[in-house]
CSV table of C-alpha atoms in Angstrom, one decimal:
chain,number,residue,atom,x,y,z
A,1,MET,CA,104.3,69.4,122.2
A,2,ALA,CA,105.9,72.7,121.2
A,3,THR,CA,104.9,75.4,119.5
A,4,SER,CA,106.0,75.8,115.4
A,5,THR,CA,107.9,78.7,114.5
A,6,ALA,CA,105.2,79.2,112.1
A,7,SER,CA,102.2,79.2,114.5
A,8,GLN,CA,104.1,81.3,116.9
A,9,ARG,CA,104.8,84.4,114.2
A,10,PRO,CA,102.1,87.3,114.0
A,11,LYS,CA,99.6,87.3,112.0
A,12,ARG,CA,100.6,90.8,110.8
A,13,ALA,CA,103.7,91.5,108.7
A,14,ASN,CA,104.0,95.0,110.7
A,15,ALA,CA,102.6,96.5,114.7
A,16,LEU,CA,101.7,100.4,114.4
A,17,LEU,CA,102.1,101.4,118.2
A,18,ILE,CA,100.6,104.7,118.9
A,19,MET,CA,101.9,106.4,122.5
A,20,ALA,CA,98.8,107.8,124.5
A,21,LYS,CA,98.1,109.0,128.1
A,22,ARG,CA,94.0,109.0,129.7
A,23,PRO,CA,92.9,112.4,129.1
A,24,THR,CA,93.0,115.0,132.9
A,25,PRO,CA,91.9,117.6,133.1
A,26,GLY,CA,94.3,119.9,135.0
A,27,ARG,CA,97.1,117.4,133.5
A,28,THR,CA,96.5,116.7,129.9
A,29,LYS,CA,97.5,119.3,127.2
A,30,THR,CA,97.7,122.1,130.4
A,31,ARG,CA,99.5,123.8,127.9
A,32,LEU,CA,96.7,124.8,125.8
A,33,VAL,CA,94.5,126.4,129.1
A,34,PRO,CA,93.6,129.1,128.0
A,35,PRO,CA,91.9,129.2,126.2
A,36,LEU,CA,90.6,126.3,126.8
A,37,THR,CA,89.2,125.4,130.7
A,38,PRO,CA,90.9,121.8,132.3
A,39,GLU,CA,88.2,120.1,130.6
A,40,GLN,CA,87.7,121.3,127.6
A,41,ALA,CA,91.9,120.0,127.4
A,42,ALA,CA,91.6,117.3,127.6
A,43,ALA,CA,88.3,116.3,126.3
A,44,LEU,CA,90.2,117.7,123.1
A,45,TYR,CA,92.8,115.6,123.2
A,46,GLU,CA,90.5,112.5,124.3
A,47,CYS,CA,89.2,113.3,120.1
A,48,PHE,CA,92.6,113.9,118.8
A,49,LEU,CA,93.3,109.8,120.2
A,50,GLN,CA,90.0,108.8,118.8
A,51,ASP,CA,91.1,110.6,115.5
A,52,THR,CA,94.4,108.7,115.5
A,53,LEU,CA,92.5,105.5,116.8
A,54,GLU,CA,90.7,106.0,113.2
A,55,LEU,CA,93.8,106.6,110.7
A,56,ALA,CA,95.9,103.7,112.3
A,57,ARG,CA,92.5,101.6,111.4
A,58,GLN,CA,92.8,102.7,107.7
A,59,VAL,CA,96.8,101.3,107.5
A,60,PRO,CA,97.3,97.7,106.2
A,61,ASP,CA,98.7,94.3,107.2
A,62,VAL,CA,99.0,96.1,111.1
A,63,GLN,CA,98.6,94.6,114.0
A,64,PRO,CA,96.9,98.2,116.0
A,65,VAL,CA,98.8,97.9,119.7
A,66,VAL,CA,97.5,100.9,122.1
A,67,VAL,CA,100.7,102.1,125.4
A,68,TYR,CA,99.0,103.4,127.7
A,69,THR,CA,99.7,105.7,130.3
A,70,PRO,CA,99.0,105.4,133.3
A,71,ALA,CA,98.7,101.6,134.5
A,72,ASN,CA,95.3,102.1,136.2
A,73,ALA,CA,94.0,103.1,132.8
A,74,GLU,CA,93.9,99.4,130.8
A,75,ALA,CA,89.5,99.8,130.9
A,76,TYR,CA,89.6,103.4,129.5
A,77,PHE,CA,91.9,102.6,126.4
A,78,THR,CA,90.1,98.9,125.5
A,79,ASP,CA,86.1,100.0,126.0
A,80,LEU,CA,88.1,103.1,123.6
A,81,ALA,CA,89.5,100.8,121.3
A,82,PRO,CA,88.3,97.2,121.6
A,83,ASP,CA,90.1,96.1,118.0
A,84,PHE,CA,93.5,97.4,119.2
A,85,GLU,CA,96.4,95.4,121.6
A,86,CYS,CA,97.0,97.9,125.2
A,87,THR,CA,99.8,97.5,126.7
A,88,PRO,CA,100.9,99.9,129.7
A,89,GLN,CA,104.7,101.9,128.5
A,90,LYS,CA,107.2,100.4,131.3
A,91,GLY,CA,110.5,102.7,131.3
A,92,PRO,CA,111.5,106.0,133.9
A,93,ASP,CA,111.0,108.5,130.9
A,94,LEU,CA,109.5,108.8,127.0
A,95,GLY,CA,112.9,107.5,125.7
A,96,ALA,CA,112.7,104.6,128.1
A,97,ARG,CA,109.2,103.0,127.6
A,98,LEU,CA,109.6,104.1,123.6
A,99,ASP,CA,112.2,101.6,124.1
A,100,ASN,CA,111.0,98.9,125.2
A,101,ALA,CA,107.3,99.2,123.4
A,102,LEU,CA,109.3,98.9,120.7
A,103,THR,CA,112.1,96.4,121.0
A,104,HIS,CA,108.9,93.9,122.7
A,105,TYR,CA,107.3,93.8,119.0
A,106,LEU,CA,110.1,93.8,117.2
A,107,SER,CA,110.5,91.1,119.9
A,108,ARG,CA,107.7,88.9,119.1
A,109,GLY,CA,108.8,88.6,115.8
A,110,PHE,CA,106.9,91.9,113.1
A,111,GLN,CA,109.1,93.0,110.3
A,112,CYS,CA,108.2,96.9,111.1
A,113,VAL,CA,107.2,97.9,114.0
A,114,ALA,CA,106.3,101.5,114.8
A,115,ALA,CA,105.9,104.2,117.1
A,116,ILE,CA,102.8,107.6,116.3
A,117,ASN,CA,102.1,110.7,118.8
A,118,SER,CA,98.5,111.4,119.4
A,119,ASP,CA,98.3,114.6,119.2
A,120,GLY,CA,98.1,115.1,115.2
A,121,PRO,CA,94.6,113.9,114.2
A,122,THR,CA,95.2,115.4,110.9
A,123,LEU,CA,98.2,113.6,110.2
A,124,PRO,CA,98.4,112.4,106.5
A,125,LEU,CA,97.6,108.1,105.7
A,126,ALA,CA,100.1,108.8,102.8
A,127,TYR,CA,103.2,109.0,105.6
A,128,LEU,CA,102.1,106.5,107.9
A,129,LYS,CA,102.3,104.0,104.7
A,130,GLN,CA,105.1,105.7,103.3
A,131,ALA,CA,106.9,105.1,107.1
A,132,PHE,CA,106.7,101.6,106.9
A,133,GLU,CA,107.2,101.1,102.3
A,134,ARG,CA,110.7,102.6,103.1
A,135,LEU,CA,111.1,100.4,106.4
A,136,ARG,CA,110.6,96.9,104.3
A,137,GLU,CA,112.9,98.5,101.3
A,138,GLU,CA,116.1,100.4,102.3
A,139,ALA,CA,115.5,101.6,105.8
A,140,ASP,CA,116.7,100.1,109.2
A,141,VAL,CA,115.5,103.8,110.3
A,142,VAL,CA,112.9,106.0,109.8
A,143,LEU,CA,111.5,109.0,111.3
A,144,GLY,CA,108.3,111.8,111.0
A,145,PRO,CA,109.8,114.7,111.7
A,146,THR,CA,107.9,117.7,113.5
A,147,ASP,CA,108.4,121.4,113.2
A,148,ASP,CA,109.2,121.8,116.6
A,149,GLY,CA,112.4,120.0,116.1
A,150,GLY,CA,111.2,116.7,117.3
A,151,TYR,CA,109.8,113.3,115.3
A,152,TYR,CA,106.0,112.1,115.1
A,153,LEU,CA,107.3,108.8,115.0
A,154,ILE,CA,109.8,106.5,114.6
A,155,GLY,CA,110.1,103.1,112.5
A,156,LEU,CA,112.0,100.3,113.4
A,157,LYS,CA,112.9,97.0,111.7
A,158,ARG,CA,115.4,95.9,114.6
A,159,PRO,CA,116.1,97.6,117.8
A,160,ALA,CA,118.0,100.6,117.9
A,161,PRO,CA,117.4,101.3,121.8
A,162,ARG,CA,120.7,104.0,122.0
A,163,LEU,CA,118.3,107.0,119.5
A,164,LEU,CA,115.8,106.5,122.0
A,165,ARG,CA,118.4,106.1,125.3
A,166,GLU,CA,120.4,108.5,124.7
A,167,VAL,CA,118.1,111.6,122.9
A,168,ARG,CA,117.0,114.0,125.4
A,169,MET,CA,113.3,114.0,124.8
A,170,SER,CA,110.5,116.9,124.2
A,171,THR,CA,113.5,119.6,122.9
A,172,PRO,CA,113.4,121.4,120.0
A,173,HIS,CA,116.9,118.8,118.5
A,174,VAL,CA,115.5,115.2,119.5
A,175,THR,CA,115.6,114.7,115.6
A,176,VAL,CA,118.9,116.0,115.0
A,177,ASP,CA,121.0,114.4,117.9
A,178,THR,CA,118.7,110.9,116.6
A,179,LEU,CA,120.3,111.5,113.7
A,180,ALA,CA,122.7,112.0,114.7
A,181,LEU,CA,123.6,108.6,116.8
A,182,ALA,CA,121.8,107.0,114.1
A,183,VAL,CA,125.0,107.5,111.9
A,184,GLU,CA,127.5,107.1,115.2
A,185,GLU,CA,125.5,103.0,114.7
A,186,GLU,CA,125.6,102.5,110.8
A,187,LEU,CA,121.9,102.7,109.9
A,188,ARG,CA,120.4,103.7,107.3
A,189,VAL,CA,117.2,106.5,107.8
A,190,VAL,CA,114.4,108.0,105.6
A,191,LEU,CA,113.3,111.1,106.5
A,192,LEU,CA,109.5,111.6,105.6
A,193,PRO,CA,107.4,114.6,105.0
A,194,ASN,CA,107.4,117.1,108.3
A,195,TRP,CA,104.1,117.5,110.3
A,196,TYR,CA,102.8,119.0,113.6
A,197,ASP,CA,102.3,117.9,117.1
A,198,VAL,CA,99.5,120.0,118.3
A,199,ASP,CA,100.8,121.2,122.3
A,200,ASP,CA,99.8,125.2,122.3
A,201,VAL,CA,97.8,127.9,121.3
A,202,GLU,CA,99.7,128.8,118.2
A,203,SER,CA,99.2,124.7,116.4
A,204,LEU,CA,95.4,125.1,118.3
A,205,MET,CA,95.0,127.6,115.6
A,206,ARG,CA,96.5,126.4,112.8
A,207,LEU,CA,94.3,123.1,113.5
A,208,LYS,CA,91.2,125.0,113.8
A,209,ALA,CA,92.5,126.7,110.8
A,210,ALA,CA,92.8,123.8,108.2
A,211,LEU,CA,89.5,121.3,109.3
A,212,ALA,CA,87.8,124.8,108.4
A,213,THR,CA,88.9,123.4,104.9
A,214,ALA,CA,89.4,120.2,105.5
A,215,PRO,CA,86.5,117.4,104.4
A,216,PRO,CA,83.6,116.0,106.4
A,217,HIS,CA,85.6,112.8,107.1
A,218,THR,CA,89.3,114.3,108.6
A,219,ALA,CA,89.6,114.7,112.4
A,220,ARG,CA,86.3,114.1,112.9
A,221,HIS,CA,85.8,113.4,116.1
A,222,THR,CA,88.5,117.1,116.5
A,223,GLN,CA,86.2,119.0,113.8
A,224,ALA,CA,83.3,118.5,115.5
A,225,PHE,CA,84.9,119.8,119.4
A,226,LEU,CA,86.8,122.9,117.6
A,227,SER,CA,83.1,123.6,115.8
A,228,SER,CA,80.8,123.1,118.5
């Protein structure tokens, strides 16, 4: 007997994808070395991951997913996030991997799907909630710009491969180029408030200063690591 359409629908309306890498000394957060050692940089990024997972758990009505790399890191991520779906990143570059992941979850029947990075452990929960609210309302695309010209979040309610595959990632004009393609595709875009990734010493010092006066529950794994 064929499975009914209702039974195939996801139990939750939306999906939140965490783009993540397995921490590896010498390959993780290398721009933080020095002042950190390779081992410290990898350990700090693991704290970023744990705090990002805790943040995702607080977003209502979403299926949380870790989209991980490398392909052999499944055991690490299923141990780290047993309450998340875990799926490997697929594609030759970041744009393709984002497109593949977003399109896969949209094709599964999720109404709105957003992908975030795992480099901003103090990202406000309100920004994530706002992303899904805007997608449910007027937006075709939601972007969360970063101060360096990229974005910490992209959300869609239908596939938009050009926005991901035709933009050169990790450049200062990622958001600008994405917006230009959205205009060509006649997609309605809503921008979230700016935030920042922790990729270099300057942003690490910004994070440390912010956490020095933050409540204890804010990015608690990262806060404990930096305070030690």
